[in-house]
Each structure stands twice: as C-alpha cells, then as structure tokens.
C-alpha cells in the first residue's frame, strides 16, 4: 500500500483532509471515521490517521474528488465544536502506527514504548516536566560495560554495528577510534584529543585579527531571525489594536477629536503569514518517518544533543547564508560532537564548550564572536519552538540522506530526532531557551589560552602601527 500525500486543516467546527490520489476511480473509495481515528482506502492508497481530538461523520460531512488535480477533499465534523486540534501540521505525529489497535477503556494497553507526552496531560504536569531539568547539574554516565556486553550509541543508545567497517570508508566526520569497541569515556577522550590536535593557534589569531568576511557573516539575518521579528511585530500590532478598540468602546462616536487621536499613528500591517511553513518536500519527508514513541533512558541528554546539532546547523546556515553547499553535510557533522563523537552530555556547559571548541578547530571561519552569534541563532530556534527545530532537522536529514557515506547518521541520530521533536515538550524547550539566552561561556574554559593569544596579537598589531616591527 502507498501512503498518499496529504494535508490536514481545521476551522471552528470541522477538520478538512486533502489527499493526493491521481488517476484513480473515485467511486471505489472507502472511508472510516470513529473517535479520533480516520481511515482512507482507495487502491493502491491507504491512509490511517490518529487525530488529536474526536471527529464524527454527519450530514455536514462531505467528500469531493477533483479529477483535474487528483485531490480528494474530505471534511468531517468535530465532535466538540470549537475544540482546537494541536499539531495538525506535524504529519509524522498524525500517522497511526502500523498494527496499532485502540484498546478498550477497561483493558488499558501497555505501550510498546513509553509515551513521552499525552494530550490529556495537564498544564501543571507539563510545567513540572520542564522544571525537573537542571541544565547545570552534572550526571555520571554509566560505564557501558556494566550495562551491556555490546557497544551501543546513537539516539537513546539503541544502535550498534553501523561502524563495523568505518576504517574502510571515507568517513571524514567520525572522530572515534574503533566505535564498535568504544565506551562513553573512550569516545569523549577521542573527541577531545582530536580537537586539541586540530586547533591551530596561528589560524585562530588570523581570524581574530582579519575579520572583514567574518563581520559580514555575523551581520547576516537568517530566516529564523526574520520569523522571530515577524512574531514580535504581530504581537505588538495585536496589542496596539486591542488598546485602540478599548478606547473606541469608551470614547463616544461623536467625539471625532479623540477618535482621530487614537487612530492617527496606527499602522496596519499583515504579520499573520509565517515565514517557516512546511514545504511539500518537508511534508513528504515527514510522511516517510514512522510514528514511534520512546522510552528514554536519559531524556536530558537528548535535549542537550539537540543543542549541539542545532549549533552545527546554525554555523553552516550562517556561513552559507542559507544556501547549502556540497560541504554542508561535513560541516554540520564535524562540528556536532553528538554526530562526530557519538557523545552524550549531562550539562549545558559541557555541551557548549564542545560546540565552541569544534567551531574553533575545524571549519573555515574560527572566531569566538562568530560562535557567540551562532549561540544566539540556537536560542532563536528554541524560542520559535518545535516547528522551526523540525524544519532545521529535516533539512539536515535530507542533506545526509543523499550522501553515500554520511547517510548512516540519519539511521542512528537524525531520523529519531525528527520523530521525537514532534512529541517533545514545548515547556522544556522554552526553559532551555531561557537558560541558553543568559548563558555566559568564558574563553578560559576552552583550555587553549585564547585570551593570551588575543593579547599577543593585539600587541603585535599595535607595534606594527607604531613601526616597531619595520
């Protein structure tokens, strides 16, 4: 069976599902609606969705087929008018898991894997979930030999044997020696050793002194920055409009002087159109992902791994000004300690130290101010929420999927991150964004004497200006 392309929209009282099924006999379609479940079957297409709320098929429901476009438009009624269905644009989350049967109320089903969040979860529970993370509190990583006789790595430490022949491939991202025999401790040691060996003092000083190109990169305004500004302007415009409406309710209609005063400086702009809606390509990628739920052994490390992947992504996005190159997959993979070193972090500080160290050791531009700017980019992505993050992850996944060697990182990291982020906690992402926004990272934590190098380079430049080195 083929899962067709589809979109789901809603209004106050109904849900509209548009399904692309070209070159079919429309009269052969089978539809099924019960509770939150929706099924569509029209050979060779089959679609089964679990919606966030209940729907019913009544006299208001309709189904139409446009022969010219090949699109079925099916409108079903919400059981509770006015109920808002969350996340209808997160298509992977809507796809019902294959073979899943909704259990009876009296016989609750034990999940195959623990549900991270539930639509019935109270707001108080969500806030408690966000509050339980202390991003600065270190945790000891268990020695893997004590847990299993087989080395595991990747998302939730659930993969192995993907690097059996890594020495025979041109994998320039991997920094772990013998990954299939490694431990968390040995992987960290390999990563740190690689960073220390690669760091070039002369290169760093050159990029500290000659910053013309780097300054242009720092000034670049990404689409994420523009989206955040759009949201802020929209909120400001709505607040201003509400104040005007309040004044108009108070001011008599015949008092034209005061009415003119309230409307005089009001600018009407349309800020409602998001700049980061999912494209057809992104929707297609989401449809290929299975709908999984995860029993996470260390949820905090998953969020921290997301930070360094987004840091590497933001470096590439800023350096290329949003136009990916043939080197982009290497750049992202090499700068991400999660990807390159199969890392698992326990604090935000150690995560960011590794991000900065790799950004100062490997890529084309190695500048501390640039690192600070990229950290702001990560903050913006987190502040925008899971949809912006998902778009970034889908972009990375598509990039790696089409690489002959690096595609394995989709299997062990990126596919799972693309699925999990759709189920992640908005409140945890917000608290992590706030933590990141106020985070200060000292240069001394890099262990490379950066401040000494900068002082020497400044001294040399002053001496050159005064002619002491003629």
Short mmCIF file of C-alpha atoms in Angstrom, two decimals:
data_model
loop_
_atom_site.label_atom_id
_atom_site.label_comp_id
_atom_site.label_asym_id
_atom_site.label_seq_id
_atom_site.Cartn_x
_atom_site.Cartn_y
_atom_site.Cartn_z
CA UNK A 1 0.00 0.00 0.00
CA UNK A 2 1.10 3.55 -0.75
CA UNK A 3 0.77 6.31 1.84
CA UNK A 4 -0.54 9.27 -0.19
CA UNK A 5 0.49 12.89 0.17
CA UNK A 6 -1.95 14.67 2.47
CA UNK A 7 -2.58 17.79 4.49
CA UNK A 8 -4.91 18.43 7.44
CA UNK A 9 -6.59 21.75 8.22
CA UNK A 10 -9.28 22.85 10.63
CA UNK A 11 -11.79 25.56 11.36
CA UNK A 12 -14.10 26.14 14.30
CA UNK A 13 -16.30 23.09 13.74
CA UNK A 14 -14.63 20.79 11.21
CA UNK A 15 -11.45 19.12 10.00
CA UNK A 16 -10.53 19.06 6.31
CA UNK A 17 -8.22 16.35 4.99
CA UNK A 18 -6.85 16.75 1.47
CA UNK A 19 -5.41 13.58 -0.05
CA UNK A 20 -3.49 13.43 -3.34
CA UNK A 21 -4.61 10.30 -5.26
CA UNK A 22 -4.20 10.90 -9.01
CA UNK A 23 -5.53 8.55 -11.69
CA UNK A 24 -7.99 6.54 -9.55
CA UNK A 25 -11.64 5.53 -9.67
CA UNK A 26 -13.17 7.83 -7.08
CA UNK A 27 -16.28 5.67 -6.62
CA UNK A 28 -14.14 2.86 -5.14
CA UNK A 29 -13.09 4.84 -2.09
CA UNK A 30 -13.67 3.53 1.45
CA UNK A 31 -13.82 5.95 4.37
CA UNK A 32 -13.93 5.17 8.08
CA UNK A 33 -14.40 7.63 10.94
CA UNK A 34 -14.58 6.64 14.60
CA UNK A 35 -13.45 8.59 17.62
CA UNK A 36 -10.09 10.15 16.78
CA UNK A 37 -9.35 7.65 14.03
CA UNK A 38 -9.67 8.37 10.32
CA UNK A 39 -9.12 5.77 7.58
CA UNK A 40 -8.99 6.24 3.83
CA UNK A 41 -8.61 3.37 1.36
CA UNK A 42 -8.55 3.65 -2.39
CA UNK A 43 -6.38 1.11 -4.13
CA UNK A 44 -3.35 1.42 -4.13
CA UNK A 45 -3.54 4.16 -1.45
CA UNK A 46 -4.11 3.70 2.27
CA UNK A 47 -4.07 6.40 4.93
CA UNK A 48 -4.76 5.97 8.65
CA UNK A 49 -4.59 8.96 10.98
CA UNK A 50 -4.94 9.42 14.73
CA UNK A 51 -6.18 12.96 15.23
CA UNK A 52 -5.70 14.93 18.48
CA UNK A 53 -9.47 15.01 19.07
CA UNK A 54 -12.63 13.13 18.16
CA UNK A 55 -14.45 13.54 14.84
CA UNK A 56 -17.82 12.35 13.59
CA UNK A 57 -19.37 11.70 10.21
CA UNK A 58 -22.71 13.51 9.98
CA UNK A 59 -24.89 15.34 7.45
CA UNK A 60 -22.39 18.21 7.35
CA UNK A 61 -19.51 15.95 6.33
CA UNK A 62 -18.52 15.96 2.67
CA UNK A 63 -16.13 14.21 0.30
CA UNK A 64 -15.23 15.59 -3.13
CA UNK A 65 -12.77 14.47 -5.79
CA UNK A 66 -11.18 16.90 -8.24
CA UNK A 67 -10.31 14.94 -11.37
CA UNK A 68 -8.06 17.71 -12.70
CA UNK A 69 -5.81 17.82 -9.62
CA UNK A 70 -6.36 14.27 -8.36
CA UNK A 71 -7.14 15.51 -4.86
CA UNK A 72 -9.78 14.15 -2.51
CA UNK A 73 -11.12 16.82 -0.14
CA UNK A 74 -12.82 15.24 2.86
CA UNK A 75 -14.48 17.37 5.51
CA UNK A 76 -15.57 15.76 8.79
CA UNK A 77 -17.19 17.40 11.80
CA UNK A 78 -15.50 17.89 15.16
CA UNK A 79 -17.34 16.10 17.93
CA UNK A 80 -16.87 19.21 20.08
CA UNK A 81 -17.25 22.41 18.11
CA UNK A 82 -14.60 24.98 18.96
CA UNK A 83 -12.05 22.41 20.13
CA UNK A 84 -8.58 23.21 18.78
CA UNK A 85 -6.67 20.23 17.38
CA UNK A 86 -2.97 20.64 18.12
CA UNK A 87 -0.10 19.90 15.71
CA UNK A 88 -2.07 19.10 12.57
CA UNK A 89 0.96 20.16 10.51
CA UNK A 90 3.23 17.58 12.20
CA UNK A 91 2.34 14.80 9.79
CA UNK A 92 4.50 12.05 11.31
CA UNK A 93 2.70 12.55 14.61
CA UNK A 94 -0.68 12.05 12.91
CA UNK A 95 0.20 8.79 11.16
CA UNK A 96 -1.18 5.90 13.21
CA UNK A 97 1.43 3.25 14.00
CA UNK A 98 1.16 0.17 11.83
CA UNK A 99 -0.75 -2.64 13.52
CA UNK A 100 -1.94 -0.46 16.39
CA UNK A 101 -5.42 -1.21 17.64
CA UNK A 102 -7.06 1.16 20.07
CA UNK A 103 -7.68 -0.77 23.30
CA UNK A 104 -10.95 -0.86 25.18
CA UNK A 105 -11.38 1.52 28.09
CA UNK A 106 -11.49 -1.36 30.60
CA UNK A 107 -8.28 -3.02 29.36
CA UNK A 108 -5.63 -0.35 29.13
CA UNK A 109 -2.87 -1.26 26.71
CA UNK A 110 0.72 -1.32 27.90
CA UNK A 111 2.65 0.78 25.40
CA UNK A 112 5.33 -0.87 23.30
CA UNK A 113 7.48 2.10 24.25
CA UNK A 114 6.68 4.66 26.91
CA UNK A 115 4.71 7.70 25.78
CA UNK A 116 6.73 10.87 26.29
CA UNK A 117 3.70 13.13 26.49
CA UNK A 118 -0.05 12.78 26.32
CA UNK A 119 -2.77 15.06 25.01
CA UNK A 120 -4.57 14.50 28.32
CA UNK A 121 -1.57 15.76 30.30
CA UNK A 122 -2.44 18.74 32.44
CA UNK A 123 -0.71 22.10 32.10
CA UNK A 124 0.63 21.67 35.64
CA UNK A 125 2.23 18.34 34.66
CA UNK A 126 3.87 19.96 31.63
CA UNK A 127 5.31 22.75 33.78
CA UNK A 128 6.65 20.19 36.26
CA UNK A 129 8.28 18.31 33.36
CA UNK A 130 10.07 21.47 32.32
CA UNK A 131 11.07 22.36 35.87
CA UNK A 132 12.65 19.00 36.68
CA UNK A 133 15.64 19.60 34.42
CA UNK A 134 18.69 21.25 35.97
CA UNK A 135 20.80 22.01 32.92
CA UNK A 136 23.93 22.67 35.02
CA UNK A 137 23.78 19.65 37.32
CA UNK A 138 26.29 17.02 36.10
CA UNK A 139 25.33 13.37 35.97
CA UNK A 140 27.71 10.44 35.82
CA UNK A 141 27.50 8.48 32.59
CA UNK A 142 27.21 4.78 33.45
CA UNK A 143 30.05 2.61 32.24
CA UNK A 144 28.64 0.77 29.27
CA UNK A 145 30.45 -2.49 30.12
CA UNK A 146 28.32 -2.62 33.27
CA UNK A 147 25.14 -2.30 31.27
CA UNK A 148 25.70 -4.40 28.19
CA UNK A 149 28.26 -6.60 26.53
CA UNK A 150 27.65 -4.81 23.22
CA UNK A 151 28.67 -1.24 22.49
CA UNK A 152 25.68 0.98 21.78
CA UNK A 153 25.43 4.56 20.60
CA UNK A 154 23.12 6.94 18.78
CA UNK A 155 19.70 8.21 19.80
CA UNK A 156 18.80 6.74 23.19
CA UNK A 157 21.85 4.41 22.87
CA UNK A 158 19.83 1.95 20.81
CA UNK A 159 22.13 1.28 17.84
CA UNK A 160 25.26 -0.71 17.04
CA UNK A 161 27.16 -2.28 14.11
CA UNK A 162 26.81 0.81 11.92
CA UNK A 163 30.57 1.47 12.12
CA UNK A 164 31.87 -2.07 11.68
CA UNK A 165 33.77 -1.11 8.51
CA UNK A 166 34.24 2.59 9.22
CA UNK A 167 38.02 2.37 8.60
CA UNK A 168 37.34 1.18 5.07
CA UNK A 169 35.13 4.16 4.18
CA UNK A 170 35.96 7.82 3.62
CA UNK A 171 34.08 8.93 6.71
CA UNK A 172 35.71 12.27 7.49
CA UNK A 173 33.17 13.11 10.18
CA UNK A 174 33.83 10.29 12.62
CA UNK A 175 36.40 11.03 15.33
CA UNK A 176 36.02 7.84 17.37
CA UNK A 177 38.63 5.13 17.12
CA UNK A 178 37.02 1.69 16.83
CA UNK A 179 33.44 2.85 17.50
CA UNK A 180 32.14 -0.71 17.87
CA UNK A 181 34.53 -1.31 20.78
CA UNK A 182 34.20 2.12 22.35
CA UNK A 183 32.68 3.33 25.62
CA UNK A 184 31.24 6.72 26.53
CA UNK A 185 34.53 7.55 28.25
CA UNK A 186 36.74 6.48 25.35
CA UNK A 187 34.60 8.35 22.82
CA UNK A 188 34.91 11.55 24.84
CA UNK A 189 38.67 11.09 25.09
CA UNK A 190 38.95 10.56 21.33
CA UNK A 191 36.89 13.67 20.66
CA UNK A 192 38.88 15.92 22.97
CA UNK A 193 42.18 14.60 21.59
CA UNK A 194 41.04 15.31 18.03
CA UNK A 195 40.02 18.87 18.97
CA UNK A 196 43.34 19.54 20.67
CA UNK A 197 45.30 18.14 17.74
CA UNK A 198 43.34 20.17 15.20
CA UNK A 199 43.34 23.53 16.98
CA UNK A 200 45.74 25.90 15.21
CA UNK A 201 46.91 28.95 17.15
CA UNK A 202 48.04 30.83 14.03
CA UNK A 203 44.71 30.17 12.31
CA UNK A 204 42.79 31.42 15.35
CA UNK A 205 44.89 34.58 15.62
CA UNK A 206 44.47 35.29 11.90
CA UNK A 207 40.67 35.05 12.20
CA UNK A 208 40.81 37.20 15.35
CA UNK A 209 42.67 39.97 13.50
CA UNK A 210 41.27 39.74 9.97
CA UNK A 211 37.52 39.84 10.48
CA UNK A 212 36.13 41.54 7.38
CA UNK A 213 34.46 38.41 5.99
CA UNK A 214 33.51 37.19 9.44
CA UNK A 215 31.85 40.52 10.27
CA UNK A 216 29.66 40.16 7.17
CA UNK A 217 28.67 36.65 8.26
CA UNK A 218 27.78 37.93 11.73
CA UNK A 219 25.58 40.67 10.22
CA UNK A 220 23.59 38.16 8.15
CA UNK A 221 19.94 37.97 9.19
CA UNK A 222 18.66 34.42 8.92
CA UNK A 223 15.08 33.45 8.14
CA UNK A 224 14.77 32.35 11.78
CA UNK A 225 15.66 35.85 12.94
CA UNK A 226 13.14 37.32 10.48
CA UNK A 227 10.44 34.93 11.71
CA UNK A 228 11.04 35.89 15.33
CA UNK A 229 10.79 39.59 14.40
CA UNK A 230 7.57 38.87 12.49
CA UNK A 231 6.06 37.22 15.55
CA UNK A 232 7.15 40.08 17.80
CA UNK A 233 5.72 42.70 15.41
CA UNK A 234 2.48 40.74 15.13
CA UNK A 235 2.17 40.59 18.92
CA UNK A 236 2.89 44.32 19.21
CA UNK A 237 0.35 45.14 16.47
CA UNK A 238 -2.32 43.00 18.14
CA UNK A 239 -1.66 44.65 21.50
CA UNK A 240 -1.89 48.09 19.91
CA UNK A 241 -5.09 47.18 18.09
CA UNK A 242 -6.68 45.88 21.29
CA UNK A 243 -5.87 49.15 23.05
CA UNK A 244 -7.41 51.13 20.20
CA UNK A 245 -10.57 49.01 20.33
CA UNK A 246 -10.78 49.52 24.08
CA UNK A 247 -10.52 53.31 23.66
CA UNK A 248 -13.12 53.26 20.90
CA UNK A 249 -15.54 51.47 23.19
CA UNK A 250 -15.06 54.18 25.80
CA UNK A 251 -14.93 57.24 23.51
CA UNK A 252 -18.32 58.47 22.21
CA UNK A 253 -18.80 58.11 18.46
CA UNK A 254 -19.38 61.86 18.03
CA UNK A 255 -16.10 62.77 19.71
CA UNK A 256 -14.09 62.92 16.48
CA UNK A 257 -11.07 64.66 18.03
CA UNK A 258 -10.33 61.82 20.43
CA UNK A 259 -11.22 59.21 17.80
CA UNK A 260 -8.72 60.77 15.37
CA UNK A 261 -6.12 60.80 18.12
CA UNK A 262 -6.48 57.07 18.75
CA UNK A 263 -6.18 56.18 15.07
CA UNK A 264 -3.65 58.76 13.97
CA UNK A 265 -0.45 56.77 14.33
CA UNK A 266 -1.84 53.28 13.86
CA UNK A 267 -0.05 51.27 11.16
CA UNK A 268 -1.91 48.32 9.71
CA UNK A 269 0.37 45.51 8.55
CA UNK A 270 -0.24 41.82 7.84
CA UNK A 271 2.10 39.81 10.03
CA UNK A 272 -0.04 36.68 10.02
CA UNK A 273 1.83 34.77 7.30
CA UNK A 274 4.56 32.60 8.79
CA UNK A 275 7.91 32.54 7.02
CA UNK A 276 8.65 28.95 8.06
CA UNK A 277 5.68 26.87 6.98
CA UNK A 278 6.48 23.31 5.92
CA UNK A 279 7.19 22.84 2.23
CA UNK A 280 5.86 19.99 0.10
CA UNK A 281 9.31 18.38 0.26
CA UNK A 282 9.36 18.56 4.05
CA UNK A 283 5.85 17.13 4.28
CA UNK A 284 6.96 14.28 2.02
CA UNK A 285 9.93 13.52 4.29
CA UNK A 286 7.67 13.56 7.37
CA UNK A 287 5.33 11.05 5.75
CA UNK A 288 8.20 8.59 5.32
CA UNK A 289 9.05 8.64 9.02
CA UNK A 290 7.42 6.02 11.28
CA UNK A 291 5.37 7.24 14.21
CA UNK A 292 7.35 5.99 17.19
CA UNK A 293 7.21 6.74 20.88
CA UNK A 294 10.30 6.46 23.05
CA UNK A 295 11.20 5.12 26.47
CA UNK A 296 14.15 7.44 27.05
CA UNK A 297 16.87 6.31 29.40
CA UNK A 298 18.21 9.89 29.73
CA UNK A 299 15.84 12.50 28.33
CA UNK A 300 18.05 15.37 29.43
CA UNK A 301 20.93 14.14 27.24
CA UNK A 302 18.58 14.02 24.25
CA UNK A 303 17.75 17.71 24.67
CA UNK A 304 21.45 18.56 25.10
CA UNK A 305 22.32 16.57 21.98
CA UNK A 306 19.73 18.63 20.15
CA UNK A 307 21.60 21.78 21.21
CA UNK A 308 24.88 20.79 19.61
CA UNK A 309 23.21 19.57 16.41
CA UNK A 310 21.40 22.91 16.12
CA UNK A 311 24.66 24.73 16.84
CA UNK A 312 26.39 22.92 13.98
CA UNK A 313 23.38 23.54 11.73
CA UNK A 314 23.34 27.25 12.61
CA UNK A 315 27.04 27.60 11.85
CA UNK A 316 26.52 26.15 8.38
CA UNK A 317 23.35 28.18 7.81
CA UNK A 318 25.07 31.43 8.75
CA UNK A 319 28.30 30.68 6.87
CA UNK A 320 26.44 29.81 3.65
CA UNK A 321 23.70 32.43 4.23
CA UNK A 322 21.06 29.73 3.92
CA UNK A 323 22.38 28.25 0.68
CA UNK A 324 23.75 24.77 1.47
CA UNK A 325 26.87 23.61 -0.38
CA UNK A 326 28.49 20.24 -1.07
CA UNK A 327 30.50 20.78 2.13
CA UNK A 328 27.47 21.44 4.33
CA UNK A 329 26.99 17.82 5.45
CA UNK A 330 30.63 17.61 6.51
CA UNK A 331 30.46 20.98 8.28
CA UNK A 332 27.38 20.04 10.31
CA UNK A 333 28.59 16.53 11.08
CA UNK A 334 32.11 17.58 12.03
CA UNK A 335 31.02 20.47 14.26
CA UNK A 336 28.42 18.39 16.13
CA UNK A 337 30.03 16.33 18.92
CA UNK A 338 26.86 14.28 19.07
CA UNK A 339 27.30 13.22 15.44
CA UNK A 340 31.09 13.16 15.08
CA UNK A 341 31.90 11.80 18.54
CA UNK A 342 28.71 9.86 19.35
CA UNK A 343 28.58 11.98 22.51
CA UNK A 344 26.11 12.04 25.38
CA UNK A 345 26.26 15.17 27.53
CA UNK A 346 24.95 15.73 31.04
CA UNK A 347 25.26 19.54 31.43
CA UNK A 348 24.62 22.52 29.19
CA UNK A 349 28.08 23.92 29.90
CA UNK A 350 30.00 20.88 28.70
CA UNK A 351 27.75 20.74 25.62
CA UNK A 352 28.54 24.34 24.66
CA UNK A 353 32.23 24.02 25.46
CA UNK A 354 32.46 21.19 22.96
CA UNK A 355 30.44 23.15 20.38
CA UNK A 356 32.75 26.15 20.68
CA UNK A 357 35.93 24.05 20.64
CA UNK A 358 34.92 22.29 17.44
CA UNK A 359 33.85 25.56 15.81
CA UNK A 360 37.29 26.98 16.67
CA UNK A 361 39.21 23.94 15.43
CA UNK A 362 37.67 22.65 12.19
CA UNK A 363 35.67 24.96 9.91
CA UNK A 364 36.65 27.73 7.51
CA UNK A 365 35.99 30.59 9.94
CA UNK A 366 37.27 30.17 13.52
CA UNK A 367 36.22 33.18 15.52
CA UNK A 368 34.86 33.44 19.07
CA UNK A 369 32.43 36.28 18.29
CA UNK A 370 31.04 34.17 15.48
CA UNK A 371 30.48 31.35 17.98
CA UNK A 372 28.58 33.74 20.25
CA UNK A 373 26.39 34.79 17.31
CA UNK A 374 25.67 31.19 16.42
CA UNK A 375 24.63 30.55 20.03
CA UNK A 376 22.07 33.35 19.58
CA UNK A 377 20.82 31.54 16.46
CA UNK A 378 20.28 28.38 18.50
CA UNK A 379 18.40 30.40 21.11
CA UNK A 380 16.12 31.80 18.39
CA UNK A 381 15.39 28.29 17.05
CA UNK A 382 14.47 27.09 20.53
CA UNK A 383 12.33 30.17 21.14
CA UNK A 384 10.47 29.61 17.87
CA UNK A 385 9.61 26.10 19.04
CA UNK A 386 9.41 22.59 17.70
CA UNK A 387 8.28 23.50 14.17
CA UNK A 388 11.31 25.66 13.47
CA UNK A 389 13.54 22.99 15.02
CA UNK A 390 11.85 20.29 12.95
CA UNK A 391 12.42 22.27 9.75
CA UNK A 392 16.12 22.52 10.61
CA UNK A 393 16.33 18.80 11.39
CA UNK A 394 14.52 17.86 8.18
CA UNK A 395 16.98 19.99 6.21
CA UNK A 396 19.91 18.17 7.85
CA UNK A 397 18.29 14.78 7.33
CA UNK A 398 17.70 15.44 3.64
CA UNK A 399 21.32 16.55 3.28
CA UNK A 400 22.70 13.42 4.95
CA UNK A 401 20.23 11.06 3.27
CA UNK A 402 21.72 11.95 -0.10
CA UNK A 403 25.33 11.34 0.92
CA UNK A 404 26.90 7.98 0.08
CA UNK A 405 28.67 7.68 3.45
CA UNK A 406 27.07 10.07 5.92
CA UNK A 407 23.56 8.64 5.47
CA UNK A 408 24.26 6.33 8.44
CA UNK A 409 23.90 9.33 10.76
CA UNK A 410 20.25 9.55 9.71
CA UNK A 411 19.80 5.98 10.87
CA UNK A 412 21.37 6.47 14.30
CA UNK A 413 20.51 10.12 15.08
CA UNK A 414 18.55 12.29 12.66
CA UNK A 415 15.52 10.12 11.87
CA UNK A 416 14.82 9.68 15.57
CA UNK A 417 15.35 13.36 16.32
CA UNK A 418 12.89 14.29 13.53
CA UNK A 419 10.28 11.98 15.07
CA UNK A 420 10.97 12.79 18.72
CA UNK A 421 10.94 16.59 18.34
CA UNK A 422 7.30 16.38 17.24
CA UNK A 423 6.49 14.80 20.62
CA UNK A 424 8.87 16.91 22.73
CA UNK A 425 7.75 19.25 25.50
CA UNK A 426 7.20 22.88 24.46
CA UNK A 427 7.78 23.92 28.07
CA UNK A 428 11.14 22.16 28.28
CA UNK A 429 12.22 23.82 25.02
CA UNK A 430 11.20 27.21 26.44
CA UNK A 431 13.11 26.69 29.68
CA UNK A 432 16.15 25.55 27.72
CA UNK A 433 15.88 28.64 25.51
CA UNK A 434 15.81 30.89 28.59
CA UNK A 435 18.81 29.09 30.04
CA UNK A 436 20.70 29.49 26.79
CA UNK A 437 19.77 33.16 26.45
CA UNK A 438 21.53 34.10 29.69
CA UNK A 439 24.41 31.68 29.37
CA UNK A 440 27.96 33.05 29.60
CA UNK A 441 30.85 30.94 28.36
CA UNK A 442 34.34 32.04 29.38
CA UNK A 443 37.20 31.66 26.91
CA UNK A 444 39.30 30.06 29.64
CA UNK A 445 37.01 27.02 29.52
CA UNK A 446 38.34 26.17 26.05
CA UNK A 447 41.74 25.19 27.58
CA UNK A 448 43.57 26.83 24.67
CA UNK A 449 44.80 30.10 26.23
CA UNK A 450 42.64 32.10 23.82
CA UNK A 451 42.87 35.33 25.80
CA UNK A 452 46.68 35.16 25.81
CA UNK A 453 46.70 34.62 22.05
CA UNK A 454 44.41 37.60 21.56
CA UNK A 455 46.52 39.85 23.80
CA UNK A 456 49.69 38.93 21.90
CA UNK A 457 48.01 39.54 18.53
CA UNK A 458 46.74 42.96 19.68
CA UNK A 459 50.20 43.85 20.93
CA UNK A 460 51.73 42.85 17.59
CA UNK A 461 49.21 44.97 15.70
CA UNK A 462 49.95 47.99 17.90
CA UNK A 463 53.68 47.55 17.35
CA UNK A 464 53.16 47.36 13.59
CA UNK A 465 51.15 50.58 13.64
CA UNK A 466 53.90 52.36 15.55
CA UNK A 467 56.59 50.98 13.24
CA UNK A 468 58.37 48.87 15.84
CA UNK A 469 58.48 45.83 13.55
CA UNK A 470 59.79 47.52 10.42
#
